[in-house]
Short mmCIF file of C-alpha atoms in Angstrom, two decimals:
data_model
loop_
_atom_site.label_atom_id
_atom_site.label_comp_id
_atom_site.label_asym_id
_atom_site.label_seq_id
_atom_site.Cartn_x
_atom_site.Cartn_y
_atom_site.Cartn_z
CA UNK A 26 -0.21 -0.03 -0.17
CA UNK A 27 1.21 3.31 -1.07
CA UNK A 28 2.04 5.65 1.66
CA UNK A 29 2.87 8.74 -0.18
CA UNK A 30 1.39 11.97 0.79
CA UNK A 31 -1.64 13.21 -1.76
CA UNK A 32 -1.36 17.17 -2.75
CA UNK A 33 -4.42 19.53 -1.96
CA UNK A 34 -4.43 22.68 -3.35
CA UNK A 35 -6.12 25.36 -1.20
CA UNK A 36 -7.30 28.79 -2.34
CA UNK A 37 -7.63 31.68 0.28
CA UNK A 38 -5.02 29.90 2.72
CA UNK A 39 -4.93 32.63 5.23
CA UNK A 40 -8.68 32.25 5.99
CA UNK A 41 -9.94 31.64 9.60
CA UNK A 42 -11.34 28.59 8.19
CA UNK A 43 -8.78 27.76 5.62
CA UNK A 44 -6.07 27.59 8.55
CA UNK A 45 -8.11 25.08 10.22
CA UNK A 46 -8.50 23.18 7.32
CA UNK A 47 -4.58 22.95 6.74
CA UNK A 48 -3.97 22.18 10.46
CA UNK A 49 -6.57 19.36 9.67
CA UNK A 50 -4.82 18.19 6.71
CA UNK A 51 -1.05 18.11 7.96
CA UNK A 52 -2.23 16.56 11.26
CA UNK A 53 -3.77 13.26 9.61
CA UNK A 54 -0.33 12.94 8.04
CA UNK A 55 -1.83 11.80 4.57
CA UNK A 56 -1.37 15.11 2.66
CA UNK A 57 0.90 18.17 1.37
CA UNK A 58 -0.62 21.39 1.07
CA UNK A 59 -0.35 24.02 -1.68
CA UNK A 60 -1.97 27.44 -0.19
CA UNK A 61 -2.60 30.31 -2.28
CA UNK A 62 -2.54 33.95 -0.75
CA UNK A 63 -2.02 37.43 -1.74
CA UNK A 64 1.29 38.33 -0.67
CA UNK A 65 4.77 36.76 0.86
CA UNK A 66 3.89 38.47 3.93
CA UNK A 67 1.06 36.38 4.40
CA UNK A 68 2.90 33.28 3.22
CA UNK A 69 5.99 33.80 5.78
CA UNK A 70 3.47 34.18 8.75
CA UNK A 71 1.41 31.23 7.93
CA UNK A 72 4.84 29.01 7.38
CA UNK A 73 5.74 30.46 10.92
CA UNK A 74 2.81 29.44 12.66
CA UNK A 75 2.65 25.84 10.86
CA UNK A 76 6.62 25.46 12.45
CA UNK A 77 8.15 25.64 8.78
CA UNK A 78 5.97 22.20 8.02
CA UNK A 79 7.72 20.63 4.95
CA UNK A 80 4.66 19.54 3.57
CA UNK A 81 3.45 23.26 3.37
CA UNK A 82 3.99 25.58 0.28
CA UNK A 83 2.79 28.61 -1.02
CA UNK A 84 1.73 30.12 -4.31
CA UNK A 85 0.71 34.04 -4.93
CA UNK A 86 -2.51 34.58 -6.19
CA UNK A 87 -3.11 38.48 -6.00
CA UNK A 88 -6.53 38.85 -7.21
CA UNK A 89 -8.68 35.68 -7.27
CA UNK A 90 -11.42 37.69 -8.93
CA UNK A 91 -9.40 37.95 -12.35
CA UNK A 92 -10.46 35.50 -14.86
CA UNK A 93 -7.00 33.49 -15.43
CA UNK A 94 -5.71 34.47 -11.63
CA UNK A 95 -4.94 30.43 -10.84
CA UNK A 96 -3.69 29.87 -14.25
CA UNK A 97 -0.13 30.49 -13.57
CA UNK A 98 -0.04 28.27 -10.13
CA UNK A 99 -2.17 25.34 -12.01
CA UNK A 100 0.50 25.17 -15.08
CA UNK A 101 2.99 24.75 -12.48
CA UNK A 102 1.40 22.15 -9.88
CA UNK A 103 -1.84 21.02 -11.50
CA UNK A 104 -0.11 17.57 -12.81
CA UNK A 105 0.54 16.90 -8.96
CA UNK A 106 -3.03 18.23 -7.64
CA UNK A 107 -4.90 15.71 -6.04
CA UNK A 108 -7.69 18.00 -4.72
CA UNK A 109 -8.73 21.31 -4.59
CA UNK A 110 -10.04 23.26 -1.78
CA UNK A 111 -11.64 26.57 -3.12
CA UNK A 112 -12.00 28.46 0.10
CA UNK A 113 -11.17 31.83 -0.68
CA UNK A 114 -14.19 34.47 -2.05
CA UNK A 115 -14.53 38.38 -1.57
CA UNK A 116 -16.00 39.67 1.39
CA UNK A 117 -16.95 43.25 2.01
CA UNK A 118 -19.98 45.16 2.20
CA UNK A 119 -17.63 48.43 1.79
CA UNK A 120 -18.52 48.98 -1.97
CA UNK A 121 -20.21 51.46 -4.41
CA UNK A 122 -21.74 48.98 -6.95
CA UNK A 123 -23.04 45.75 -5.90
CA UNK A 124 -22.59 43.77 -8.84
CA UNK A 125 -19.41 45.18 -9.82
CA UNK A 126 -17.84 44.61 -6.22
CA UNK A 127 -19.55 41.76 -5.12
CA UNK A 128 -21.67 39.50 -7.56
CA UNK A 129 -19.42 39.46 -10.86
CA UNK A 130 -15.83 38.90 -8.79
CA UNK A 131 -17.73 35.95 -6.84
CA UNK A 132 -18.77 34.50 -10.30
CA UNK A 133 -15.31 35.27 -12.00
CA UNK A 134 -13.37 33.68 -9.09
CA UNK A 135 -15.07 30.56 -8.97
CA UNK A 136 -15.16 30.34 -12.38
CA UNK A 137 -11.43 30.74 -12.64
CA UNK A 138 -10.07 27.82 -10.40
CA UNK A 139 -12.66 25.61 -11.55
CA UNK A 140 -11.71 26.36 -15.31
CA UNK A 141 -8.02 26.00 -14.13
CA UNK A 142 -8.88 22.62 -12.44
CA UNK A 143 -10.15 21.14 -15.51
CA UNK A 144 -7.60 22.57 -17.99
CA UNK A 145 -4.07 21.52 -15.83
CA UNK A 146 -5.19 19.35 -12.97
CA UNK A 147 -5.18 16.16 -15.08
CA UNK A 148 -5.14 13.93 -12.00
CA UNK A 149 -7.51 15.79 -9.83
CA UNK A 150 -9.93 13.43 -8.05
CA UNK A 151 -12.08 16.11 -5.76
CA UNK A 152 -12.86 19.57 -5.97
CA UNK A 153 -14.44 21.30 -2.62
CA UNK A 154 -16.07 24.91 -2.80
CA UNK A 155 -16.49 26.89 0.30
CA UNK A 156 -20.26 28.20 -0.24
CA UNK A 157 -22.20 29.67 2.64
CA UNK A 158 -25.91 29.27 4.14
CA UNK A 159 -26.63 32.20 2.14
CA UNK A 160 -26.79 30.03 -0.97
CA UNK A 161 -29.40 28.19 0.41
CA UNK A 162 -31.48 30.67 2.43
CA UNK A 163 -34.33 32.88 1.95
CA UNK A 164 -33.21 35.71 3.75
CA UNK A 165 -36.44 37.16 4.18
CA UNK A 166 -37.87 34.03 5.75
CA UNK A 167 -35.49 33.40 8.30
CA UNK A 168 -37.74 34.00 10.99
CA UNK A 169 -40.37 32.15 9.80
CA UNK A 170 -41.02 28.80 11.30
CA UNK A 171 -43.32 27.78 8.40
CA UNK A 172 -40.60 27.56 6.17
CA UNK A 173 -38.46 24.68 5.91
CA UNK A 174 -35.16 24.22 3.98
CA UNK A 175 -32.71 21.31 3.45
CA UNK A 176 -29.32 20.84 1.34
CA UNK A 177 -31.51 20.98 -1.91
CA UNK A 178 -32.95 24.07 -1.26
CA UNK A 179 -31.76 27.48 -2.94
CA UNK A 180 -31.91 30.96 -1.88
CA UNK A 181 -34.54 32.38 -4.38
CA UNK A 182 -33.84 36.12 -4.61
CA UNK A 183 -33.67 36.94 -7.74
CA UNK A 184 -30.98 39.67 -9.45
CA UNK A 185 -32.71 43.02 -9.32
CA UNK A 186 -33.86 42.45 -5.75
CA UNK A 187 -30.23 41.27 -4.89
CA UNK A 188 -29.09 45.13 -6.37
CA UNK A 189 -31.12 46.47 -3.38
CA UNK A 190 -28.11 46.70 -0.57
CA UNK A 191 -24.89 45.07 0.05
CA UNK A 192 -26.16 42.27 2.28
CA UNK A 193 -28.75 41.13 -0.33
CA UNK A 194 -25.73 41.50 -3.07
CA UNK A 195 -23.64 38.82 -0.68
CA UNK A 196 -26.34 36.55 -0.21
CA UNK A 197 -26.91 36.27 -4.00
CA UNK A 198 -23.03 36.55 -4.76
CA UNK A 199 -22.68 33.16 -2.96
CA UNK A 200 -25.57 31.61 -4.73
CA UNK A 201 -23.87 32.85 -7.87
CA UNK A 202 -20.54 31.52 -6.82
CA UNK A 203 -21.71 27.98 -5.87
CA UNK A 204 -24.06 27.61 -8.86
CA UNK A 205 -21.29 28.40 -11.47
CA UNK A 206 -19.32 25.60 -10.15
CA UNK A 207 -22.17 23.12 -10.56
CA UNK A 208 -23.11 24.40 -14.06
CA UNK A 209 -19.13 24.09 -14.91
CA UNK A 210 -19.07 20.68 -13.72
CA UNK A 211 -21.59 19.85 -16.04
CA UNK A 212 -20.71 22.01 -19.30
CA UNK A 213 -16.90 21.00 -19.23
CA UNK A 214 -17.75 17.07 -18.31
CA UNK A 215 -15.36 17.49 -15.26
CA UNK A 216 -13.51 14.35 -14.55
CA UNK A 217 -13.54 14.89 -10.68
CA UNK A 218 -15.89 14.77 -8.07
CA UNK A 219 -17.40 17.74 -6.45
CA UNK A 220 -18.67 19.03 -3.28
CA UNK A 221 -19.76 21.95 -1.87
CA UNK A 222 -19.85 23.15 2.31
CA UNK A 223 -22.36 25.43 3.20
CA UNK A 224 -21.83 26.81 6.40
CA UNK A 225 -24.21 29.66 8.88
CA UNK A 226 -22.28 31.92 11.15
CA UNK A 227 -19.02 30.25 12.34
CA UNK A 228 -17.45 30.22 15.74
CA UNK A 229 -14.76 28.89 17.29
CA UNK A 230 -10.88 29.55 18.44
CA UNK A 231 -8.83 31.16 15.73
CA UNK A 232 -5.96 28.47 14.93
CA UNK A 233 -3.37 30.34 16.11
CA UNK A 234 -3.48 32.76 19.12
CA UNK A 235 -1.60 35.07 17.11
CA UNK A 236 -4.50 35.63 14.94
CA UNK A 237 -6.74 37.01 18.15
CA UNK A 238 -6.77 40.72 17.09
CA UNK A 239 -8.91 43.73 18.54
CA UNK A 240 -11.55 42.96 15.75
CA UNK A 241 -11.97 39.23 14.52
CA UNK A 242 -13.69 37.67 11.59
CA UNK A 243 -17.53 38.87 10.89
CA UNK A 244 -18.96 36.00 13.26
CA UNK A 245 -16.55 35.75 15.71
CA UNK A 246 -16.71 39.40 16.10
CA UNK A 247 -20.18 38.68 17.42
CA UNK A 248 -18.80 36.75 20.91
CA UNK A 249 -15.82 39.45 20.72
CA UNK A 250 -18.04 42.27 21.27
CA UNK A 251 -19.93 40.82 24.05
CA UNK A 252 -16.94 39.74 25.59
CA UNK A 253 -15.75 43.22 25.88
CA UNK A 254 -19.27 44.56 26.96
CA UNK A 255 -20.40 46.13 30.12
CA UNK A 256 -22.96 45.47 32.45
CA UNK A 257 -24.82 48.29 31.00
CA UNK A 258 -24.37 46.75 27.49
CA UNK A 259 -27.95 46.30 25.65
CA UNK A 260 -28.62 42.86 23.85
CA UNK A 261 -29.68 43.30 20.73
CA UNK A 262 -32.50 40.65 20.58
CA UNK A 263 -32.96 41.52 16.06
CA UNK A 264 -29.70 39.25 15.74
CA UNK A 265 -30.56 35.65 14.96
CA UNK A 266 -29.00 33.11 12.72
CA UNK A 267 -27.35 29.58 12.90
CA UNK A 268 -24.08 28.58 14.51
CA UNK A 269 -21.20 25.99 13.52
CA UNK A 270 -17.88 25.44 14.97
CA UNK A 271 -15.06 26.07 12.48
CA UNK A 272 -13.29 22.69 13.52
CA UNK A 273 -16.30 20.70 12.35
CA UNK A 274 -16.48 23.09 8.85
CA UNK A 275 -12.78 22.33 8.84
CA UNK A 276 -13.61 18.63 8.89
CA UNK A 277 -16.44 19.03 6.36
CA UNK A 278 -13.80 20.06 4.08
CA UNK A 279 -11.45 17.30 4.51
CA UNK A 280 -13.97 14.11 4.51
CA UNK A 281 -14.72 14.39 0.77
CA UNK A 282 -11.40 13.57 -0.10
CA UNK A 283 -10.96 10.85 2.53
CA UNK A 284 -14.10 9.17 0.58
CA UNK A 285 -14.65 11.01 -2.75
CA UNK A 286 -17.37 9.06 -4.46
CA UNK A 287 -19.41 8.99 -1.14
CA UNK A 288 -19.22 13.09 -1.29
CA UNK A 289 -19.85 13.60 -5.08
CA UNK A 290 -22.56 15.85 -5.99
CA UNK A 291 -23.48 16.65 -2.37
CA UNK A 292 -24.21 20.29 -0.61
CA UNK A 293 -23.01 19.48 3.45
CA UNK A 294 -25.40 22.20 5.19
CA UNK A 295 -23.56 22.98 8.11
CA UNK A 296 -25.61 23.79 10.88
CA UNK A 297 -25.44 23.08 14.66
CA UNK A 298 -28.68 24.77 15.30
CA UNK A 299 -30.43 28.09 15.84
CA UNK A 300 -28.63 30.95 18.50
CA UNK A 301 -29.44 34.70 19.33
CA UNK A 302 -27.29 37.24 20.81
CA UNK A 303 -28.86 36.41 24.31
CA UNK A 304 -27.97 32.96 23.92
CA UNK A 305 -24.14 34.17 23.11
CA UNK A 306 -24.33 36.45 26.26
CA UNK A 307 -26.12 33.65 28.44
CA UNK A 308 -22.56 31.01 27.71
CA UNK A 309 -20.38 34.08 28.50
CA UNK A 310 -21.85 34.69 31.80
CA UNK A 311 -21.09 31.04 32.93
CA UNK A 312 -17.06 32.26 32.40
CA UNK A 313 -16.20 33.04 36.05
CA UNK A 314 -13.79 35.82 34.69
CA UNK A 315 -16.80 37.42 32.20
CA UNK A 316 -19.53 36.95 34.66
CA UNK A 317 -20.77 40.06 36.45
CA UNK A 318 -18.94 42.39 33.98
CA UNK A 319 -20.46 42.10 30.84
CA UNK A 320 -24.12 42.45 29.38
CA UNK A 321 -26.44 40.23 30.93
CA UNK A 322 -29.96 40.86 29.02
CA UNK A 323 -32.88 38.82 29.80
CA UNK A 324 -31.24 35.41 30.50
CA UNK A 325 -32.95 32.08 28.54
CA UNK A 326 -34.83 34.38 26.86
CA UNK A 327 -33.83 32.20 23.80
CA UNK A 328 -34.09 29.02 25.00
CA UNK A 329 -36.92 28.32 22.67
CA UNK A 330 -35.48 30.01 19.57
CA UNK A 331 -35.48 26.96 17.26
CA UNK A 332 -39.27 27.32 17.39
CA UNK A 333 -39.00 30.61 16.25
CA UNK A 334 -36.96 30.37 13.18
CA UNK A 335 -37.35 28.93 9.69
CA UNK A 336 -36.87 24.85 10.25
CA UNK A 337 -33.59 23.70 8.68
CA UNK A 338 -33.25 19.87 8.33
CA UNK A 339 -29.75 18.65 7.34
CA UNK A 340 -29.73 15.30 8.60
CA UNK A 341 -28.46 14.23 5.04
CA UNK A 342 -25.48 16.42 5.87
CA UNK A 343 -24.90 14.54 9.56
CA UNK A 344 -25.64 11.09 7.86
CA UNK A 345 -22.92 11.79 5.31
CA UNK A 346 -19.99 13.53 7.69
CA UNK A 347 -21.54 11.12 11.11
CA UNK A 348 -19.42 13.03 13.68
CA UNK A 349 -21.67 15.01 16.02
CA UNK A 350 -21.16 18.86 15.32
CA UNK A 351 -20.13 20.75 18.62
CA UNK A 352 -22.56 22.54 20.83
CA UNK A 353 -23.37 26.45 21.11
CA UNK A 354 -21.55 26.48 24.39
CA UNK A 355 -18.60 24.77 23.86
CA UNK A 356 -17.59 26.85 20.37
CA UNK A 357 -18.52 30.20 22.05
CA UNK A 358 -16.54 28.92 25.41
CA UNK A 359 -13.80 28.30 23.19
CA UNK A 360 -13.98 31.73 21.42
CA UNK A 361 -14.05 33.41 24.39
CA UNK A 362 -11.76 31.62 26.45
CA UNK A 363 -8.94 32.06 23.41
CA UNK A 364 -9.46 36.00 23.59
CA UNK A 365 -8.97 35.89 27.36
CA UNK A 366 -5.60 33.78 27.21
CA UNK A 367 -4.45 36.05 24.61
CA UNK A 368 -5.39 39.46 26.81
CA UNK A 369 -3.77 37.87 29.53
CA UNK A 370 -6.91 37.73 31.69
CA UNK A 371 -7.11 33.74 32.49
#
C-alpha cells in the first residue's frame, strides 16, 4: 500500500476557516498542502505558525476575481494535484457597485479556479468549494417557522432584488459562486468529483493565538464584542441566526477527500443549531472571568429560539459526515477563552 502523501491545493490559505483546514490536513499525515495567498508576508506568517512544515508550501494569487488568476499556479502544480479546496471568496460590504464589486467577482473567482482545475489538473480526484448558508436560505424568511429548508434548497432571491443593498448582494453572490461551480462541472464534463460546504455563522477559536486581534472575523466578532461589553450594554435581540464551529467546518472539507465517491454531488449544510445574541451572552456569563462584568440582557429568553425560526433539516449532511457537531456552549466558550488567554485575563 502506498504511503505517499496526496497533494491538496487550497485557495485563500490565510482565512479563518482555511487555516483550520490546513491544520487538519497536515495533522492527518496524509496530505501535502499548496496554499494560495495574496502576499509574501501572509505566506511567511503562515509558514511560521505551522512551524515551517515541509508539507506546506505557497503560491501567490493577488486577485482571485481575475479570470486567469489561478492559471500560472495550476500550470506549474496542476499535474501533481489530487484535490482542490476553493475557500477564497471576496467578502466586503464597503462597496459602491453591488454587481461589479460583489456578484461578478464571486462568479469570476469560482469560474477561474474551476476552469484551471479542468484544464491543468489532469489527475484531480475531488473539488470542494466553500459556499455558504446564504446560497441556500431565503433571507426574508429566516424568522418564518413555517419555512423548511434542506441541502436541496436554493436562495430564491432574483438578481434585481439583490441589488437593493450589500447584504442582499452578498447572499446572492454566494448563490452565484456555488451555482457557477455546479454548472461548469456539467458543461466542461469534469472528470473529478465535486462537493459544496455551506456553513452558517462560524464560531470557534482562531487556529493560532497570534490571529486574535482587536477585531475578529465577522462571526467571531459577535462573541468578541460581548466579551468586552459592560453590564450596561444592551443585548440586541434582533440578531438571530445559526452557528457551527470552525473545526467542524474544516473537517467537512477534509472528509470528501477521504471518501470521494460518497460525497460526490453533495451539498453539506453545516448547521449546529439556532442562536441569538441573548444565547451568546448566556454562555459567556457562565465563564467566571466574565460573569458580572459583561452584558446580561434577559437570561434564557432564547431557550426556545429553534421554534421561532425557519426549520433547517440537515440530517442528510449529518448522516454523510457521521460525526457530532459541537454545541453552542462549547464553541462560544472556546472562542471567548482564547480571547481571554491572549489578553492575559485567564
